[in-house]
mmCIF file of C-alpha atoms in Angstrom:
data_model
loop_
_atom_site.group_PDB
_atom_site.id
_atom_site.type_symbol
_atom_site.label_atom_id
_atom_site.label_comp_id
_atom_site.label_asym_id
_atom_site.label_seq_id
_atom_site.Cartn_x
_atom_site.Cartn_y
_atom_site.Cartn_z
ATOM 1 C CA MET A 1302 116.753 78.784 102.041
ATOM 2 C CA ASN A 1303 120.488 76.914 101.860
ATOM 3 C CA PRO A 1304 121.789 73.868 100.480
ATOM 4 C CA ASP A 1305 124.737 73.463 102.132
ATOM 5 C CA VAL A 1306 122.528 74.164 105.723
ATOM 6 C CA LEU A 1307 119.835 71.520 104.372
ATOM 7 C CA GLN A 1308 122.582 69.065 103.859
ATOM 8 C CA GLN A 1309 124.045 69.801 107.429
ATOM 9 C CA TRP A 1310 121.138 68.989 109.309
ATOM 10 C CA GLY A 1311 119.354 66.415 106.665
ATOM 11 C CA ASN A 1312 119.395 63.538 109.004
ATOM 12 C CA PHE A 1313 117.944 65.866 112.159
ATOM 13 C CA LEU A 1314 115.373 67.348 110.676
ATOM 14 C CA GLY A 1315 111.872 66.096 111.540
ATOM 15 C CA PRO A 1316 108.174 66.610 109.516
ATOM 16 C CA ASN A 1317 108.380 70.123 109.956
ATOM 17 C CA GLY A 1318 111.884 71.171 108.691
ATOM 18 C CA LEU A 1319 113.429 71.818 111.735
ATOM 19 C CA PRO A 1320 115.787 69.839 114.247
ATOM 20 C CA TYR A 1321 113.196 70.773 116.960
ATOM 21 C CA PRO A 1322 109.395 69.918 116.618
ATOM 22 C CA VAL A 1323 108.131 73.625 117.374
ATOM 23 C CA PRO A 1324 109.243 76.699 115.358
ATOM 24 C CA LEU A 1325 111.324 78.952 118.016
ATOM 25 C CA HIS A 1326 110.828 81.951 115.942
ATOM 26 C CA PRO A 1327 107.152 82.601 116.174
ATOM 27 C CA LEU A 1328 107.650 82.180 120.092
ATOM 28 C CA PHE A 1329 110.354 85.109 120.025
ATOM 29 C CA VAL A 1330 107.889 86.991 117.845
ATOM 30 C CA HIS A 1331 105.254 87.185 120.516
ATOM 31 C CA LEU A 1332 107.491 88.028 123.177
ATOM 32 C CA THR A 1333 109.196 90.333 121.676
ATOM 33 C CA LEU A 1334 105.849 91.779 120.697
ATOM 34 C CA GLY A 1335 104.084 91.505 123.695
ATOM 35 C CA LEU A 1336 107.107 93.495 125.848
ATOM 36 C CA PHE A 1337 107.697 96.424 122.923
ATOM 37 C CA ILE A 1338 103.423 96.849 123.140
ATOM 38 C CA VAL A 1339 103.327 96.328 126.830
ATOM 39 C CA ALA A 1340 106.293 99.125 126.846
ATOM 40 C CA ILE A 1341 105.002 101.898 124.919
ATOM 41 C CA ALA A 1342 101.518 101.511 126.508
ATOM 42 C CA PHE A 1343 102.276 102.236 129.943
ATOM 43 C CA ASP A 1344 103.982 104.707 128.651
ATOM 44 C CA ILE A 1345 101.346 106.398 127.226
ATOM 45 C CA VAL A 1346 99.506 105.720 130.219
ATOM 46 C CA ALA A 1347 102.142 107.108 131.952
ATOM 47 C CA ALA A 1348 102.227 110.171 130.003
ATOM 48 C CA LEU A 1349 99.048 111.033 130.804
ATOM 49 C CA PHE A 1350 98.622 110.104 133.869
ATOM 50 C CA PRO A 1351 97.203 113.771 135.200
ATOM 51 C CA VAL A 1352 94.536 112.866 133.112
ATOM 52 C CA GLU A 1353 93.441 109.526 134.857
ATOM 53 C CA LYS A 1354 94.544 110.036 137.847
ATOM 54 C CA PRO A 1355 90.927 110.774 138.995
ATOM 55 C CA VAL A 1356 90.441 107.299 136.727
ATOM 56 C CA PHE A 1357 92.785 105.239 139.043
ATOM 57 C CA LYS A 1358 91.166 106.583 141.890
ATOM 58 C CA TRP A 1359 87.889 105.822 141.097
ATOM 59 C CA LEU A 1360 88.944 102.453 140.562
ATOM 60 C CA ALA A 1361 91.049 102.083 143.684
ATOM 61 C CA ILE A 1362 93.892 101.157 141.618
ATOM 62 C CA PRO A 1363 96.736 102.108 143.405
ATOM 63 C CA ALA A 1364 99.667 103.572 140.939
ATOM 64 C CA THR A 1365 101.776 105.473 140.495
ATOM 65 C CA ARG A 1366 103.408 107.341 137.445
ATOM 66 C CA SER A 1367 106.903 106.674 138.397
ATOM 67 C CA GLY A 1368 105.884 102.759 138.620
ATOM 68 C CA LEU A 1369 103.873 102.511 135.510
ATOM 69 C CA PHE A 1370 107.350 104.446 133.525
ATOM 70 C CA ASP A 1371 108.970 102.102 135.629
ATOM 71 C CA VAL A 1372 106.801 98.665 133.776
ATOM 72 C CA GLY A 1373 107.911 100.967 130.475
ATOM 73 C CA TRP A 1374 111.262 100.955 130.539
ATOM 74 C CA TYR A 1375 112.305 97.648 132.012
ATOM 75 C CA ASN A 1376 109.761 96.195 128.888
ATOM 76 C CA MET A 1377 111.660 98.196 126.122
ATOM 77 C CA LEU A 1378 114.470 97.019 127.580
ATOM 78 C CA GLY A 1379 113.653 92.764 127.363
ATOM 79 C CA ALA A 1380 111.984 93.642 123.908
ATOM 80 C CA ALA A 1381 115.761 94.502 123.119
ATOM 81 C CA ILE A 1382 117.043 91.973 124.182
ATOM 82 C CA ILE A 1383 114.817 89.600 123.604
ATOM 83 C CA THR A 1384 114.783 90.796 119.760
ATOM 84 C CA PHE A 1385 118.568 89.575 119.149
ATOM 85 C CA PHE A 1386 117.306 85.993 119.600
ATOM 86 C CA THR A 1387 113.840 86.288 117.336
ATOM 87 C CA VAL A 1388 115.794 87.524 114.605
ATOM 88 C CA ALA A 1389 118.566 84.683 114.996
ATOM 89 C CA ALA A 1390 116.253 82.263 115.253
ATOM 90 C CA GLY A 1391 114.683 83.447 111.900
ATOM 91 C CA PHE A 1392 117.527 83.450 110.052
ATOM 92 C CA PHE A 1393 118.262 80.053 111.517
ATOM 93 C CA GLU A 1394 115.180 78.620 110.524
ATOM 94 C CA ILE A 1395 114.645 80.614 106.764
ATOM 95 C CA SER A 1396 117.911 78.889 105.657
ATOM 96 C CA LEU A 1397 116.496 75.784 106.223
ATOM 97 C CA ALA A 1398 113.052 76.505 104.658
ATOM 98 C CA VAL A 1399 111.777 74.781 101.676
ATOM 99 C CA PRO A 1400 108.877 76.757 100.564
ATOM 100 C CA LEU A 1401 105.803 75.006 98.421
ATOM 101 C CA ALA A 1402 106.719 75.681 94.363
ATOM 102 C CA ASP A 1403 104.567 77.983 92.029
ATOM 103 C CA VAL A 1404 102.649 79.634 95.028
ATOM 104 C CA LYS A 1405 102.074 83.299 95.390
ATOM 105 C CA SER A 1406 101.264 85.304 98.873
ATOM 106 C CA ALA A 1407 98.090 86.771 98.808
ATOM 107 C CA TRP A 1408 100.756 90.683 98.200
ATOM 108 C CA GLY A 1409 101.536 89.695 95.183
ATOM 109 C CA PHE A 1410 104.792 88.047 96.051
ATOM 110 C CA GLN A 1411 106.902 84.516 95.431
ATOM 111 C CA ALA A 1412 108.526 82.823 98.199
ATOM 112 C CA LEU A 1413 111.968 84.433 97.803
ATOM 113 C CA GLU A 1414 110.705 87.680 97.404
ATOM 114 C CA THR A 1415 108.783 87.018 101.316
ATOM 115 C CA MET A 1416 111.692 85.778 102.876
ATOM 116 C CA VAL A 1417 114.011 87.779 101.582
ATOM 117 C CA ALA A 1418 111.381 91.404 102.854
ATOM 118 C CA HIS A 1419 110.498 89.254 106.081
ATOM 119 C CA GLY A 1420 114.163 88.712 106.774
ATOM 120 C CA PHE A 1421 115.814 92.784 106.082
ATOM 121 C CA GLY A 1422 112.429 93.804 107.919
ATOM 122 C CA GLY A 1423 113.337 92.198 110.860
ATOM 123 C CA VAL A 1424 117.042 93.581 110.939
ATOM 124 C CA ILE A 1425 115.300 97.001 110.905
ATOM 125 C CA ILE A 1426 112.860 96.590 113.197
ATOM 126 C CA LEU A 1427 115.339 95.015 115.368
ATOM 127 C CA THR A 1428 117.369 98.033 114.933
ATOM 128 C CA LEU A 1429 114.739 100.754 116.515
ATOM 129 C CA ILE A 1430 114.294 98.935 119.106
ATOM 130 C CA VAL A 1431 117.432 99.176 119.798
ATOM 131 C CA GLY A 1432 117.854 102.084 118.940
ATOM 132 C CA MET A 1433 114.502 103.396 120.916
ATOM 133 C CA THR A 1434 115.838 101.898 123.945
ATOM 134 C CA VAL A 1435 119.022 103.817 124.226
ATOM 135 C CA TRP A 1436 116.858 106.603 123.357
ATOM 136 C CA ARG A 1437 114.621 105.569 126.635
ATOM 137 C CA GLY A 1438 117.479 105.403 128.822
ATOM 138 C CA PHE A 1439 118.875 108.628 127.606
ATOM 139 C CA GLN A 1440 115.503 109.768 128.591
ATOM 140 C CA ARG A 1441 114.914 108.508 131.623
ATOM 141 C CA PHE A 1442 118.720 108.910 133.618
ATOM 142 C CA LEU A 1443 119.632 112.154 132.087
ATOM 143 C CA TRP A 1444 117.812 114.369 129.839
ATOM 144 C CA ARG A 1445 114.673 114.088 132.293
ATOM 145 C CA LYS A 1446 115.537 111.969 135.558
ATOM 146 C CA ASP A 1447 114.131 115.096 137.023
ATOM 147 C CA MET A 1448 110.998 115.773 134.915
ATOM 148 C CA SER A 1449 107.270 113.959 135.977
ATOM 149 C CA ARG A 1450 106.842 113.191 132.427
ATOM 150 C CA GLN A 1451 109.810 110.414 131.784
ATOM 151 C CA VAL A 1452 109.013 110.196 128.238
ATOM 152 C CA GLN A 1453 108.814 112.818 125.095
ATOM 153 C CA TRP A 1454 105.841 112.135 123.087
ATOM 154 C CA SER A 1455 108.152 112.305 119.927
ATOM 155 C CA TYR A 1456 109.161 108.920 121.125
ATOM 156 C CA LEU A 1457 105.438 107.713 121.597
ATOM 157 C CA LEU A 1458 104.774 108.312 118.107
ATOM 158 C CA VAL A 1459 108.075 106.941 116.852
ATOM 159 C CA GLY A 1460 106.898 103.972 119.325
ATOM 160 C CA LEU A 1461 103.098 103.351 117.495
ATOM 161 C CA LEU A 1462 105.102 104.407 114.220
ATOM 162 C CA VAL A 1463 106.959 100.893 114.828
ATOM 163 C CA PHE A 1464 103.924 98.976 115.868
ATOM 164 C CA GLY A 1465 102.467 99.824 112.345
ATOM 165 C CA LEU A 1466 106.067 97.854 110.740
ATOM 166 C CA MET A 1467 105.380 95.350 113.213
ATOM 167 C CA PHE A 1468 101.928 94.574 111.550
ATOM 168 C CA VAL A 1469 103.404 94.665 108.108
ATOM 169 C CA GLN A 1470 106.754 92.114 109.162
ATOM 170 C CA GLY A 1471 103.903 89.918 110.792
ATOM 171 C CA THR A 1472 101.854 89.160 108.090
ATOM 172 C CA LEU A 1473 104.908 88.242 105.532
ATOM 173 C CA GLY A 1474 105.209 85.892 108.786
ATOM 174 C CA ALA A 1475 102.201 84.733 108.411
ATOM 175 C CA HIS A 1476 101.919 83.727 104.504
ATOM 176 C CA MET A 1477 105.620 82.100 104.752
ATOM 177 C CA GLY A 1478 103.884 79.826 107.192
ATOM 178 C CA GLU A 1479 100.497 79.585 106.076
ATOM 179 C CA GLU A 1480 100.941 79.584 102.253
ATOM 180 C CA PHE A 1481 104.058 79.270 101.265
ATOM 181 C CA GLY A 1482 104.064 75.938 104.169
ATOM 182 C CA ILE A 1483 107.349 77.036 105.622
ATOM 183 C CA HIS A 1484 108.246 74.616 108.938
ATOM 184 C CA VAL A 1485 104.323 74.043 108.587
ATOM 185 C CA THR A 1486 103.937 70.759 109.047
ATOM 186 C CA ALA A 1487 99.981 70.819 107.850
ATOM 187 C CA SER A 1488 100.754 72.666 105.290
ATOM 188 C CA GLN A 1489 103.351 70.109 103.917
ATOM 189 C CA MET A 1490 101.461 67.473 104.751
ATOM 190 C CA ILE A 1491 98.176 69.053 102.365
ATOM 191 C CA ASP A 1492 100.209 69.704 99.586
ATOM 192 C CA LEU A 1493 101.518 65.846 99.712
ATOM 193 C CA GLY A 1494 97.683 65.496 98.807
ATOM 194 C CA ILE A 1495 97.982 64.035 102.943
ATOM 195 C CA ASP A 1496 94.649 64.655 104.794
ATOM 196 C CA PRO A 1497 95.972 66.289 108.488
ATOM 197 C CA ASN A 1498 93.221 64.960 110.585
ATOM 198 C CA THR A 1499 94.640 61.273 110.017
ATOM 199 C CA ILE A 1500 97.671 61.908 111.689
ATOM 200 C CA GLU A 1501 98.545 61.318 115.035
ATOM 201 C CA SER A 1502 100.721 64.473 116.765
ATOM 202 C CA THR A 1503 102.714 61.272 118.049
ATOM 203 C CA ASP A 1504 103.503 59.846 114.075
ATOM 204 C CA ILE A 1505 104.437 63.762 113.966
ATOM 205 C CA PHE A 1506 106.563 64.668 116.874
ATOM 206 C CA GLY A 1507 107.653 60.999 117.538
ATOM 207 C CA LEU A 1508 106.584 61.827 121.357
#
């Protein structure tokens, strides 16, 4: 929440408080989540491949262990790249945030506390994903390049722990949108006593 930034963008902001119709941060967030979850999931499947191989054969799925590890690596690399855009969009949109006043989240936090925690958490998760990508790269190209199991069990465990952090981070983000109405047009309208069902989308977005 930056008054100078708000003043600078004032004439270009729409009903959702942004200079574009749809918030970008949630879109990038779901890319980050999808890529990271797929990366860890496929690495887990590949690590357990000797146990699962009869199942793949019975289902007539032409899976190879190296192919599964390829999916894990490229998705982790993609997650590391896209998360920079996720965090950048998040900080830009939070600088334009005008949360609803006198509201507390389900966790008992004020809007500013939630925004600070969410921003700090985003930087931590970015750091973890980039660190895990570097770790994954060392395993793939140096440490375990001649081994059938390309990843360490400790790497997979850390990935599962990051899932937990993502859940907390996602919940904070949901509080920002649902409870504080940050860049959510419907919430802002309800706070003003306007029924969103009476407004056409063309009136909101100017389409």
